Coordinates of C-alpha atoms in Angstrom, one line a residue:
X1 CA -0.7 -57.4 -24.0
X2 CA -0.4 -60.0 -21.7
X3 CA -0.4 -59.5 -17.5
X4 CA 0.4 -61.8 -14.9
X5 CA -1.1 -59.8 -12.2
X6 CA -4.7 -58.3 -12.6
X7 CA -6.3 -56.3 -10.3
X8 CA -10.1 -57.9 -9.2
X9 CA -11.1 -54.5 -8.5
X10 CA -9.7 -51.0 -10.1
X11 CA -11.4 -47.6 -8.9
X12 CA -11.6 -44.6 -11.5
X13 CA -11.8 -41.0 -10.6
X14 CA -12.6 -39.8 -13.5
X15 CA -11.6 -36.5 -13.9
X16 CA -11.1 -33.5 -16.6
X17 CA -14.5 -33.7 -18.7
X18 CA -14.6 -30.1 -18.2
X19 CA -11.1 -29.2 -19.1
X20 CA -11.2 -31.7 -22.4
X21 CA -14.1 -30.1 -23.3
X22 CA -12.5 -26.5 -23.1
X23 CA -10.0 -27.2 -25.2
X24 CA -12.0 -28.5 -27.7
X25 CA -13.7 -25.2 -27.6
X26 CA -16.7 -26.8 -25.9
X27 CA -19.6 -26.8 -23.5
X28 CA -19.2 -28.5 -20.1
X29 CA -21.5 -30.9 -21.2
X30 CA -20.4 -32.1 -24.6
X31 CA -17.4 -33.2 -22.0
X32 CA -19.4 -35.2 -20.1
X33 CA -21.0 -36.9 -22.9
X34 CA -17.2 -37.6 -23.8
X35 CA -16.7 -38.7 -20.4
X36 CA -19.6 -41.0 -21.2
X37 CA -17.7 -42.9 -24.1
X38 CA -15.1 -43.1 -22.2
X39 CA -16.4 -45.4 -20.1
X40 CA -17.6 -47.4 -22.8
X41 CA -14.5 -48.4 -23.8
X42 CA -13.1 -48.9 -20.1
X43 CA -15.7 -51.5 -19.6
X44 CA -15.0 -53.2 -22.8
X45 CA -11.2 -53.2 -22.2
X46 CA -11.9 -54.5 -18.4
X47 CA -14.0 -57.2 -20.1
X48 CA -11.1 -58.2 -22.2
X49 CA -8.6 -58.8 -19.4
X50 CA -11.2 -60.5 -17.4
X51 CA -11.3 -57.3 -14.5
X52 CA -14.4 -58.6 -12.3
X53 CA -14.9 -54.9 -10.9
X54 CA -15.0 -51.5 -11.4
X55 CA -15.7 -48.6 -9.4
X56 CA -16.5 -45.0 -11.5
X57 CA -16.9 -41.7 -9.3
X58 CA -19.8 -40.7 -11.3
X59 CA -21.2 -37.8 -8.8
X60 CA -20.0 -37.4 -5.1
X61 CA -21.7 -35.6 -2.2
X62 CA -19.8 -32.6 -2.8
X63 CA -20.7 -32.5 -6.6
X64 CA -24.0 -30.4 -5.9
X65 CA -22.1 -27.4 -5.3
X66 CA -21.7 -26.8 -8.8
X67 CA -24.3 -25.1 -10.8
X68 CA -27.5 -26.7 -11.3
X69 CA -27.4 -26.5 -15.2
X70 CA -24.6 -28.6 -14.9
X71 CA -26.0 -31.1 -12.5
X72 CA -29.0 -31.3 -14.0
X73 CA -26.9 -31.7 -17.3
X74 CA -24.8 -34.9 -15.3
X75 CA -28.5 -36.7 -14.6
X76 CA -29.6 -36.1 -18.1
X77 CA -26.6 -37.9 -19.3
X78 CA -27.1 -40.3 -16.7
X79 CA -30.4 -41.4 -17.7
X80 CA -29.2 -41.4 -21.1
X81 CA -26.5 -43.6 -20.7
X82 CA -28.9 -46.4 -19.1
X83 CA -31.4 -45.7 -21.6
X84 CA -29.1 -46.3 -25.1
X85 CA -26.3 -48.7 -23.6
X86 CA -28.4 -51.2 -21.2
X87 CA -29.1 -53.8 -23.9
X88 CA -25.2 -54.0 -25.0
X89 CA -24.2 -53.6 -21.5
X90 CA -26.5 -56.6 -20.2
X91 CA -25.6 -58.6 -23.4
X92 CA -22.2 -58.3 -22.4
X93 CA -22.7 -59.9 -19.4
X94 CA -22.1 -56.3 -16.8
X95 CA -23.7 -56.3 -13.8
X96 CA -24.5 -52.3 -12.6
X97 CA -24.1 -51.7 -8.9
X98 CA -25.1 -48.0 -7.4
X99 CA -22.6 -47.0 -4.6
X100 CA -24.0 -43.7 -2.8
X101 CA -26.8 -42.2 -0.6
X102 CA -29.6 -42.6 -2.4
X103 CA -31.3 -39.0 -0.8
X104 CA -31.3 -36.0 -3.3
X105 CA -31.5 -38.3 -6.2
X106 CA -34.8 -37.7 -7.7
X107 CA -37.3 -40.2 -8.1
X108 CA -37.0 -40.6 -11.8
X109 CA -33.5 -41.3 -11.6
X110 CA -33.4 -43.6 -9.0
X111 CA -36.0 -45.6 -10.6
X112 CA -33.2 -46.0 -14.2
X113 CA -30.8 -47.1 -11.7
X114 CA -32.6 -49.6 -9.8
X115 CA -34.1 -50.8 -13.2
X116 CA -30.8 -51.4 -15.2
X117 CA -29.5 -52.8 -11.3
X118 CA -32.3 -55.5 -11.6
X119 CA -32.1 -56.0 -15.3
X120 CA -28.4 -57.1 -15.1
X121 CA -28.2 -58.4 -11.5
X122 CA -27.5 -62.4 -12.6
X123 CA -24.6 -61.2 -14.9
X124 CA -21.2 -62.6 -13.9
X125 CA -18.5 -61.3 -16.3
X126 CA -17.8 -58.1 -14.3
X127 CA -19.5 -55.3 -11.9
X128 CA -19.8 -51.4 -13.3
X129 CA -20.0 -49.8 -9.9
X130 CA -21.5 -46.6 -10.2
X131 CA -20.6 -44.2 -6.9
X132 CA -23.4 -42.2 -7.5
X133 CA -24.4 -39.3 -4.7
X134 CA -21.5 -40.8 -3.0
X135 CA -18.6 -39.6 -0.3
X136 CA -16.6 -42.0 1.9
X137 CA -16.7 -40.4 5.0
X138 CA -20.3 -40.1 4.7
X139 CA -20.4 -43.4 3.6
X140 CA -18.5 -44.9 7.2
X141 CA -21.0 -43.1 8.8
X142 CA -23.7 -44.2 7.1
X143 CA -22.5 -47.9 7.8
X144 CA -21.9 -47.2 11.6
X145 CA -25.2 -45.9 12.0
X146 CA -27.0 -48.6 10.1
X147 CA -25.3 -51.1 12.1
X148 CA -26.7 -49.4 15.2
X149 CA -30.2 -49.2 14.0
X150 CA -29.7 -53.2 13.0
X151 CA -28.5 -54.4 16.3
X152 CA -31.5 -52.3 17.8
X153 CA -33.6 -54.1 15.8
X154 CA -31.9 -57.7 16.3
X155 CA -31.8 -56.7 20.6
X156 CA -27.6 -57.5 20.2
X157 CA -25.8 -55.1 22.9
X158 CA -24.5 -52.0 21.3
X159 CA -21.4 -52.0 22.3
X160 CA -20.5 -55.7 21.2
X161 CA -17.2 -54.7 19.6
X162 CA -17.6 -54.5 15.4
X163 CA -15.1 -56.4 12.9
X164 CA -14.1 -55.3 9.8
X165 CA -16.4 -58.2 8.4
X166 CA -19.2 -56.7 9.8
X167 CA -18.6 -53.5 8.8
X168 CA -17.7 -54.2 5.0
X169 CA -21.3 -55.5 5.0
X170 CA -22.8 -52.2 5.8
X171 CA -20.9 -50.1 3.2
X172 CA -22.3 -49.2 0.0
X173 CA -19.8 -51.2 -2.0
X174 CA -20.8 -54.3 -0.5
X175 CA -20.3 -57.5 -1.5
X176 CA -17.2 -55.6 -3.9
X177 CA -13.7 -56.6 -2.5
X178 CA -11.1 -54.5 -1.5
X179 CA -9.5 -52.0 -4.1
X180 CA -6.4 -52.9 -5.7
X181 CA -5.7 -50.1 -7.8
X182 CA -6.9 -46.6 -8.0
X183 CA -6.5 -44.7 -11.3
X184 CA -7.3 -40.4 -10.9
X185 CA -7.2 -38.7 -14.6
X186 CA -6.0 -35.3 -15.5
X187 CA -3.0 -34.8 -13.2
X188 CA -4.3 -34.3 -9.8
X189 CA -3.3 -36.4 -6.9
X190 CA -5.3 -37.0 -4.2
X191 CA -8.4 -39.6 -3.4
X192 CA -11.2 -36.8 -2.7
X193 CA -13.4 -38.7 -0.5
X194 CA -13.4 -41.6 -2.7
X195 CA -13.8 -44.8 -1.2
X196 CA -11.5 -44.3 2.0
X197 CA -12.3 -47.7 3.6
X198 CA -12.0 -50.0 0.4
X199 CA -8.2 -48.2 -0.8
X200 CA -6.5 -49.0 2.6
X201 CA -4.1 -51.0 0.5
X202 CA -5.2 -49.9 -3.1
X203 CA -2.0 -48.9 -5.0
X204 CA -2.4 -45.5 -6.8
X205 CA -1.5 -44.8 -10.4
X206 CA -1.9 -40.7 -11.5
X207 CA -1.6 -40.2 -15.1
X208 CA -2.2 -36.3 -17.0
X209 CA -4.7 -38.1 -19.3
X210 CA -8.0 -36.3 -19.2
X211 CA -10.8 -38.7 -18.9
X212 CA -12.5 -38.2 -22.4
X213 CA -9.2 -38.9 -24.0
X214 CA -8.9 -42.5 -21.6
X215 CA -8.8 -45.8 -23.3
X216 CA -7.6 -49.0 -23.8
X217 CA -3.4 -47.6 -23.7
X218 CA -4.4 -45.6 -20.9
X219 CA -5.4 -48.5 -18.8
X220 CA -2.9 -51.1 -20.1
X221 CA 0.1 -48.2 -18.5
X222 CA -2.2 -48.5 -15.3
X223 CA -2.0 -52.2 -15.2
X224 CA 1.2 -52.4 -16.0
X225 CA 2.2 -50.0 -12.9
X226 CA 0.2 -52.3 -11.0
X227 CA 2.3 -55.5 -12.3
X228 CA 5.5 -53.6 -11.1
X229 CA 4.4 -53.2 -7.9
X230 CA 5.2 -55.4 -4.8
X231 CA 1.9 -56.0 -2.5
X232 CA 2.9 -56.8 1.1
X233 CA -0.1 -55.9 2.7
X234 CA 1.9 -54.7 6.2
X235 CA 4.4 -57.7 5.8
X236 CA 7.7 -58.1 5.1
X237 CA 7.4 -60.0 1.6

């Protein structure tokens, strides 16, 4: 298919691994690991119509209130995902980011990500965003405060008034632009803490699909939405 209009950055709430997987008659897991191919063939499709970024809610802040099988189930995959598809992914030119507080991670799984972040770090065909350990109010706090602590540091006067500029710098998305369009799987329609700052003007597209079952039709309905849509930006054309 052929757009005129493509998004530089789509968002993903990826949602419904655990409903695909019981109706398959499955464990919670087996839908991850679904989940998990899934975004193989995102990033392959993004790659094809020349997407420069993408942003996947792998884990958020309120995630650890699920069992611990399960979240220790979600890191498992996690590590296994960098360990099989790294090569392919840094062949094809991806570049991983980590989005998220990197406190409650352990150790051994902050050490994959900041691996497969150097490994890829010169690619330039697109950005896999992983919002790992992430919330976005946490996430505007995080900045404010770290702007504080910098300012200390740098003896600028607290209260010196702080621009959007600056602050973009601070969150953990940085140096991603803006969201243009925010996809949420499996039927539910709301943004659940994701990214509040960076989809002030993201246009949102809900489809039913359950994220194991996402692929390359799924996102070529989302882009097309986003082609139909008419951007003013708080203007009048």
């Amino acid at each position: 298919m052929n757009f005129k209009t493509i998004p530089s950055h789509i968002a993903v709430i990826m949602d419904g691994n655990g409903r695909w997987a019981e109706a398959q008659g499955k464990k919670r897991t087996d839908g991850h690991r679904a989940g998990a191919d899934a975004i193989d063939r995102l990033l392959d499709v993004a790659l094809h119509y020349k997407i420069k970024n993408i942003s996947l809610y792998a884990f958020s802040t309120e995630n650890w209130k699920r069992p611990i099988s399960e979240i220790n189930a979600i890191f498992s995959l996690l590590i296994e995902f960098i360990d099989t598809r790294l090569d392919k992914i840094h062949a094809k030119g991806i570049r991983i980011h980590h989005s998220g507080n990197r406190s409650k991670i352990s150790a051994k799984v902050l050490q994959k990500i900041d691996h497969a972040m150097d490994v890829t770090k010169k690619n330039k065909n697109i950005i896999a965003n992983f919002c790992l350990n992430y919330g976005g109010q946490e996430e505007i706090l995080s900045a404010f405060s770290r702007i504080q602590s910098a300012r200390k540091e740098s003896r600028t006067p607290l209260d010196k008034t702080i621009t959007a500029k600056e602050f973009e710098k601070y969150l953990y998305t940085s140096p991603l632009p803006p969201v243009d369009l925010l996809i949420r799987t499996a039927g539910e329609q709301r943004v659940s803490n994701f990214l509040l700052w960076q989809i002030a003007y993201a246009e949102f597209f809900f489809t039913k699909t359950l994220w194991p079952d996402f692929g390359r039709e799924s996102l070529e309905e989302a882009l097309q939405f986003f082609e139909t849509r008419k951007r003013k930006f708080g203007g009048l054309s």
